[in-house]
PDB file of C-alpha atoms in Angstrom:
ATOM      1  CA  ALA A   1      29.065   5.302  24.247  1.00  0.00           C
ATOM      2  CA  VAL A   2      29.531   9.025  23.593  1.00  0.00           C
ATOM      3  CA  PHE A   3      27.701   9.939  26.800  1.00  0.00           C
ATOM      4  CA  GLY A   4      29.740   7.504  28.900  1.00  0.00           C
ATOM      5  CA  ILE A   5      33.010   8.677  27.363  1.00  0.00           C
ATOM      6  CA  SER A   6      32.039  12.301  28.011  1.00  0.00           C
ATOM      7  CA  VAL A   7      31.253  11.588  31.671  1.00  0.00           C
ATOM      8  CA  LEU A   8      34.443   9.557  32.126  1.00  0.00           C
ATOM      9  CA  LEU A   9      36.598  12.286  30.581  1.00  0.00           C
ATOM     10  CA  GLY A  10      34.832  14.860  32.760  1.00  0.00           C
ATOM     11  CA  PHE A  11      35.928  12.893  35.825  1.00  0.00           C
ATOM     12  CA  VAL A  12      39.481  12.522  34.529  1.00  0.00           C
ATOM     13  CA  VAL A  13      39.918  16.221  33.741  1.00  0.00           C
ATOM     14  CA  TRP A  14      38.207  17.550  36.891  1.00  0.00           C
ATOM     15  CA  GLY A  15      40.093  15.001  38.991  1.00  0.00           C
ATOM     16  CA  MET A  16      43.380  16.264  37.561  1.00  0.00           C
ATOM     17  CA  ILE A  17      42.386  19.907  38.109  1.00  0.00           C
ATOM     18  CA  GLY A  18      41.257  19.137  41.640  1.00  0.00           C
ATOM     19  CA  ALA A  19      44.474  17.334  42.522  1.00  0.00           C
ATOM     20  CA  ARG A  20      46.834  19.797  40.858  1.00  0.00           C
ATOM     21  CA  TYR A  21      45.174  23.166  41.492  1.00  0.00           C
ATOM     22  CA  VAL A  22      42.176  23.076  43.832  1.00  0.00           C
ATOM     23  CA  TRP A  23      43.440  20.873  46.671  1.00  0.00           C
ATOM     24  CA  PRO A  24      46.851  22.627  46.879  1.00  0.00           C
ATOM     25  CA  ALA A  25      45.040  25.984  47.085  1.00  0.00           C
ATOM     26  CA  LEU A  26      42.774  24.765  49.899  1.00  0.00           C
ATOM     27  CA  ARG A  27      44.860  22.387  52.011  1.00  0.00           C
ATOM     28  CA  ASP A  28      46.739  24.960  54.078  1.00  0.00           C
ATOM     29  CA  ARG A  29      43.725  27.170  54.798  1.00  0.00           C
ATOM     30  CA  PRO A  30      41.654  26.988  57.956  1.00  0.00           C
ATOM     31  CA  ARG A  31      38.570  24.779  57.491  1.00  0.00           C
ATOM     32  CA  THR A  32      36.133  27.686  57.125  1.00  0.00           C
ATOM     33  CA  GLU A  33      38.236  29.384  54.454  1.00  0.00           C
ATOM     34  CA  ALA A  34      38.824  26.103  52.621  1.00  0.00           C
ATOM     35  CA  LEU A  35      35.106  25.257  52.554  1.00  0.00           C
ATOM     36  CA  ARG A  36      33.795  28.663  51.482  1.00  0.00           C
ATOM     37  CA  PRO A  37      34.775  28.604  47.749  1.00  0.00           C
ATOM     38  CA  VAL A  38      33.575  25.027  47.327  1.00  0.00           C
ATOM     39  CA  LEU A  39      30.244  25.857  48.945  1.00  0.00           C
ATOM     40  CA  PHE A  40      29.842  28.880  46.650  1.00  0.00           C
ATOM     41  CA  LEU A  41      30.409  26.586  43.663  1.00  0.00           C
ATOM     42  CA  HIS A  42      27.681  24.237  44.904  1.00  0.00           C
ATOM     43  CA  ALA A  43      25.326  27.154  45.519  1.00  0.00           C
ATOM     44  CA  PHE A  44      24.911  27.115  41.711  1.00  0.00           C
ATOM     45  CA  ARG A  45      23.352  23.645  41.863  1.00  0.00           C
ATOM     46  CA  PHE A  46      19.997  25.284  41.138  1.00  0.00           C
ATOM     47  CA  VAL A  47      21.096  24.851  37.503  1.00  0.00           C
ATOM     48  CA  GLY A  48      19.778  21.282  37.843  1.00  0.00           C
ATOM     49  CA  LEU A  49      16.271  22.740  37.642  1.00  0.00           C
ATOM     50  CA  ALA A  50      16.949  22.824  33.885  1.00  0.00           C
ATOM     51  CA  PHE A  51      15.882  19.156  33.858  1.00  0.00           C
ATOM     52  CA  LEU A  52      12.317  20.402  34.429  1.00  0.00           C
ATOM     53  CA  VAL A  53      12.235  23.023  31.675  1.00  0.00           C
ATOM     54  CA  PRO A  54      10.463  21.941  28.469  1.00  0.00           C
ATOM     55  CA  GLY A  55      12.506  22.942  25.476  1.00  0.00           C
ATOM     56  CA  VAL A  56      15.739  22.670  27.424  1.00  0.00           C
ATOM     57  CA  VAL A  57      15.177  18.932  27.803  1.00  0.00           C
ATOM     58  CA  SER A  58      12.989  16.612  25.768  1.00  0.00           C
ATOM     59  CA  SER A  59       9.404  16.180  26.899  1.00  0.00           C
ATOM     60  CA  ASP A  60      10.256  12.454  26.855  1.00  0.00           C
ATOM     61  CA  LEU A  61      12.862  12.803  29.605  1.00  0.00           C
ATOM     62  CA  PRO A  62      11.561  10.464  32.323  1.00  0.00           C
ATOM     63  CA  ALA A  63      10.123  12.346  35.296  1.00  0.00           C
ATOM     64  CA  ALA A  64      11.573   9.570  37.499  1.00  0.00           C
ATOM     65  CA  PHE A  65      14.982  10.987  36.577  1.00  0.00           C
ATOM     66  CA  ALA A  66      14.247  14.683  36.041  1.00  0.00           C
ATOM     67  CA  GLN A  67      12.345  15.490  39.223  1.00  0.00           C
ATOM     68  CA  PRO A  68      14.679  13.899  41.793  1.00  0.00           C
ATOM     69  CA  ALA A  69      17.739  15.273  39.954  1.00  0.00           C
ATOM     70  CA  ALA A  70      16.315  18.800  39.771  1.00  0.00           C
ATOM     71  CA  TYR A  71      14.937  18.994  43.288  1.00  0.00           C
ATOM     72  CA  GLY A  72      17.945  17.218  44.794  1.00  0.00           C
ATOM     73  CA  ASP A  73      20.172  19.838  43.181  1.00  0.00           C
ATOM     74  CA  LEU A  74      17.943  22.631  44.449  1.00  0.00           C
ATOM     75  CA  ALA A  75      18.018  21.221  47.990  1.00  0.00           C
ATOM     76  CA  THR A  76      21.806  20.913  47.803  1.00  0.00           C
ATOM     77  CA  SER A  77      22.067  24.502  46.588  1.00  0.00           C
ATOM     78  CA  MET A  78      19.987  25.704  49.528  1.00  0.00           C
ATOM     79  CA  LEU A  79      22.083  23.647  51.952  1.00  0.00           C
ATOM     80  CA  ALA A  80      25.272  25.149  50.482  1.00  0.00           C
ATOM     81  CA  LEU A  81      23.909  28.671  50.980  1.00  0.00           C
ATOM     82  CA  LEU A  82      22.828  27.867  54.530  1.00  0.00           C
ATOM     83  CA  ALA A  83      26.238  26.361  55.258  1.00  0.00           C
ATOM     84  CA  ILE A  84      27.961  29.508  53.951  1.00  0.00           C
ATOM     85  CA  ALA A  85      25.843  31.628  56.275  1.00  0.00           C
ATOM     86  CA  MET A  86      26.643  29.402  59.257  1.00  0.00           C
ATOM     87  CA  LEU A  87      30.350  28.720  58.588  1.00  0.00           C
ATOM     88  CA  GLY A  88      32.560  29.017  61.615  1.00  0.00           C
ATOM     89  CA  SER A  89      30.011  27.635  64.055  1.00  0.00           C
ATOM     90  CA  MET A  90      29.358  24.092  65.231  1.00  0.00           C
ATOM     91  CA  LEU A  91      25.941  24.228  63.539  1.00  0.00           C
ATOM     92  CA  GLY A  92      27.691  25.355  60.344  1.00  0.00           C
ATOM     93  CA  THR A  93      29.943  22.302  60.452  1.00  0.00           C
ATOM     94  CA  ILE A  94      26.922  20.046  60.893  1.00  0.00           C
ATOM     95  CA  ILE A  95      25.184  21.729  57.950  1.00  0.00           C
ATOM     96  CA  VAL A  96      28.301  21.259  55.794  1.00  0.00           C
ATOM     97  CA  TRP A  97      28.244  17.542  56.635  1.00  0.00           C
ATOM     98  CA  VAL A  98      24.533  17.349  55.757  1.00  0.00           C
ATOM     99  CA  PHE A  99      25.112  19.343  52.543  1.00  0.00           C
ATOM    100  CA  ASN A 100      27.962  17.070  51.513  1.00  0.00           C
ATOM    101  CA  ILE A 101      26.146  13.824  52.221  1.00  0.00           C
ATOM    102  CA  VAL A 102      22.885  14.976  50.597  1.00  0.00           C
ATOM    103  CA  GLY A 103      24.715  16.427  47.592  1.00  0.00           C
ATOM    104  CA  THR A 104      26.835  13.326  47.037  1.00  0.00           C
ATOM    105  CA  VAL A 105      23.877  10.953  47.375  1.00  0.00           C
ATOM    106  CA  ASP A 106      21.826  13.166  45.037  1.00  0.00           C
ATOM    107  CA  LEU A 107      24.455  12.975  42.286  1.00  0.00           C
ATOM    108  CA  LEU A 108      25.032   9.251  42.695  1.00  0.00           C
ATOM    109  CA  ASN A 109      21.274   8.645  42.659  1.00  0.00           C
ATOM    110  CA  ALA A 110      20.951  10.720  39.475  1.00  0.00           C
ATOM    111  CA  PHE A 111      23.604   8.564  37.785  1.00  0.00           C
ATOM    112  CA  TYR A 112      21.841   5.412  38.996  1.00  0.00           C
ATOM    113  CA  GLN A 113      18.417   6.615  37.810  1.00  0.00           C
ATOM    114  CA  ALA A 114      19.838   7.812  34.480  1.00  0.00           C
ATOM    115  CA  ASP A 115      21.420   4.403  33.906  1.00  0.00           C
ATOM    116  CA  ARG A 116      18.301   2.534  35.036  1.00  0.00           C
ATOM    117  CA  LEU A 117      16.073   4.601  32.748  1.00  0.00           C
ATOM    118  CA  GLY A 118      18.452   4.768  29.771  1.00  0.00           C
ATOM    119  CA  VAL A 119      18.718   8.562  29.896  1.00  0.00           C
ATOM    120  CA  GLY A 120      22.283   8.557  28.536  1.00  0.00           C
ATOM    121  CA  LEU A 121      21.450   6.104  25.780  1.00  0.00           C
ATOM    122  CA  THR A 122      18.564   7.885  24.114  1.00  0.00           C
ATOM    123  CA  PRO A 123      19.846  10.797  22.009  1.00  0.00           C
ATOM    124  CA  GLY A 124      18.280  14.145  22.741  1.00  0.00           C
ATOM    125  CA  LEU A 125      16.495  13.325  26.001  1.00  0.00           C
ATOM    126  CA  GLN A 126      18.743  15.657  27.982  1.00  0.00           C
ATOM    127  CA  GLY A 127      18.733  18.341  25.299  1.00  0.00           C
ATOM    128  CA  ALA A 128      20.732  21.419  26.281  1.00  0.00           C
ATOM    129  CA  ALA A 129      21.110  20.001  29.812  1.00  0.00           C
ATOM    130  CA  TYR A 130      23.571  17.403  28.434  1.00  0.00           C
ATOM    131  CA  PHE A 131      26.421  19.514  29.840  1.00  0.00           C
ATOM    132  CA  ILE A 132      25.180  18.990  33.409  1.00  0.00           C
ATOM    133  CA  PRO A 133      26.074  15.280  33.761  1.00  0.00           C
ATOM    134  CA  THR A 134      29.074  15.457  31.435  1.00  0.00           C
ATOM    135  CA  VAL A 135      30.801  18.613  32.703  1.00  0.00           C
ATOM    136  CA  LEU A 136      29.239  19.816  35.954  1.00  0.00           C
ATOM    137  CA  VAL A 137      28.495  16.561  37.783  1.00  0.00           C
ATOM    138  CA  PRO A 138      32.103  15.305  37.594  1.00  0.00           C
ATOM    139  CA  LEU A 139      33.279  18.687  38.959  1.00  0.00           C
ATOM    140  CA  LEU A 140      30.695  18.549  41.731  1.00  0.00           C
ATOM    141  CA  LEU A 141      31.580  14.993  42.766  1.00  0.00           C
ATOM    142  CA  VAL A 142      35.302  15.808  42.783  1.00  0.00           C
ATOM    143  CA  THR A 143      34.623  18.789  45.031  1.00  0.00           C
ATOM    144  CA  HIS A 144      32.383  16.689  47.304  1.00  0.00           C
ATOM    145  CA  VAL A 145      35.397  14.416  47.834  1.00  0.00           C
ATOM    146  CA  LEU A 146      37.475  17.501  48.673  1.00  0.00           C
ATOM    147  CA  VAL A 147      34.857  18.651  51.181  1.00  0.00           C
ATOM    148  CA  PHE A 148      34.969  15.256  52.906  1.00  0.00           C
ATOM    149  CA  ARG A 149      38.744  15.560  53.019  1.00  0.00           C
ATOM    150  CA  ILE A 150      38.512  19.075  54.471  1.00  0.00           C
ATOM    151  CA  LEU A 151      35.970  18.008  57.076  1.00  0.00           C
ATOM    152  CA  LEU A 152      38.125  15.080  58.147  1.00  0.00           C
ATOM    153  CA  GLY A 153      41.312  17.191  58.349  1.00  0.00           C
ATOM    154  CA  THR A 154      42.559  19.219  61.266  1.00  0.00           C
ATOM    155  CA  ASP A 155      41.360  22.813  61.411  1.00  0.00           C
ATOM    156  CA  ALA A 156      44.819  24.435  61.613  1.00  0.00           C
ATOM    157  CA  GLY A 157      45.399  23.533  57.974  1.00  0.00           C
ATOM    158  CA  VAL A 158      43.056  20.963  56.579  1.00  0.00           C
ATOM    159  CA  GLY A 159      45.755  19.123  54.643  1.00  0.00           C
ATOM    160  CA  ARG A 160      48.222  18.915  57.494  1.00  0.00           C
ATOM    161  CA  GLN A 161      48.596  15.756  59.506  1.00  0.00           C
ATOM    162  CA  GLY A 162      51.268  15.737  62.205  1.00  0.00           C
ATOM    163  CA  GLY A 163      52.976  18.799  60.742  1.00  0.00           C
ATOM    164  CA  ARG A 164      53.340  17.372  57.229  1.00  0.00           C
ATOM    165  CA  ARG A 165      51.103  17.903  54.264  1.00  0.00           C
ATOM    166  CA  ALA A 166      48.850  15.020  53.399  1.00  0.00           C
ATOM    167  CA  ALA A 167      49.174  13.783  49.835  1.00  0.00           C
TER     168      ALA A 167
END
C-alpha cells in the first residue's frame, strides 16, 4: 500500500505543478521553445539504468522488469537528445513524436510489468531506485502529456486556439 500511495501522491503533486507552473510557462511559447526544456528533462532518463546496478537494487529484482525499464529509459533518453538536436525541422518534429510515444509506452509498460511481477509489493526489491517510480515516473508521465498537448497545438503559441488560451 505504501508504494501505491507514494506513486499516487507523486501523480497528484506533479499534476498540480504541471498545471499551475509548467503548462502556463510553456503554452505561449513557439513549439520548439516549449519542447526544449521538457526534452532536456527527459534526457536524464538514463537514470533508469539504476535498475541494472547490483547494490542499488536487490539482486532479486526480476530481470523481466529491470531490463525493459532500464533500456527503455535509455532509449528514451537518446531519443530526447536526438530530438533536441533536430528541433525546428520536420525531422525533429517526427523524432519528438517518436520520443513521446516510445517514452510513454515505456513508462506504462514498466508499471504493468511491476504490477504483474509484484515489484511494488516486495519490500526492498527496488532498493535505492524506489524514488524512480514514486517521484520521477509521475513527473515524466505528466510531462509526456504536456508534450502531446504541445505537439497538437498550433505553433504560434502552443496553448492558443483561435486566439484564446486553451485551458
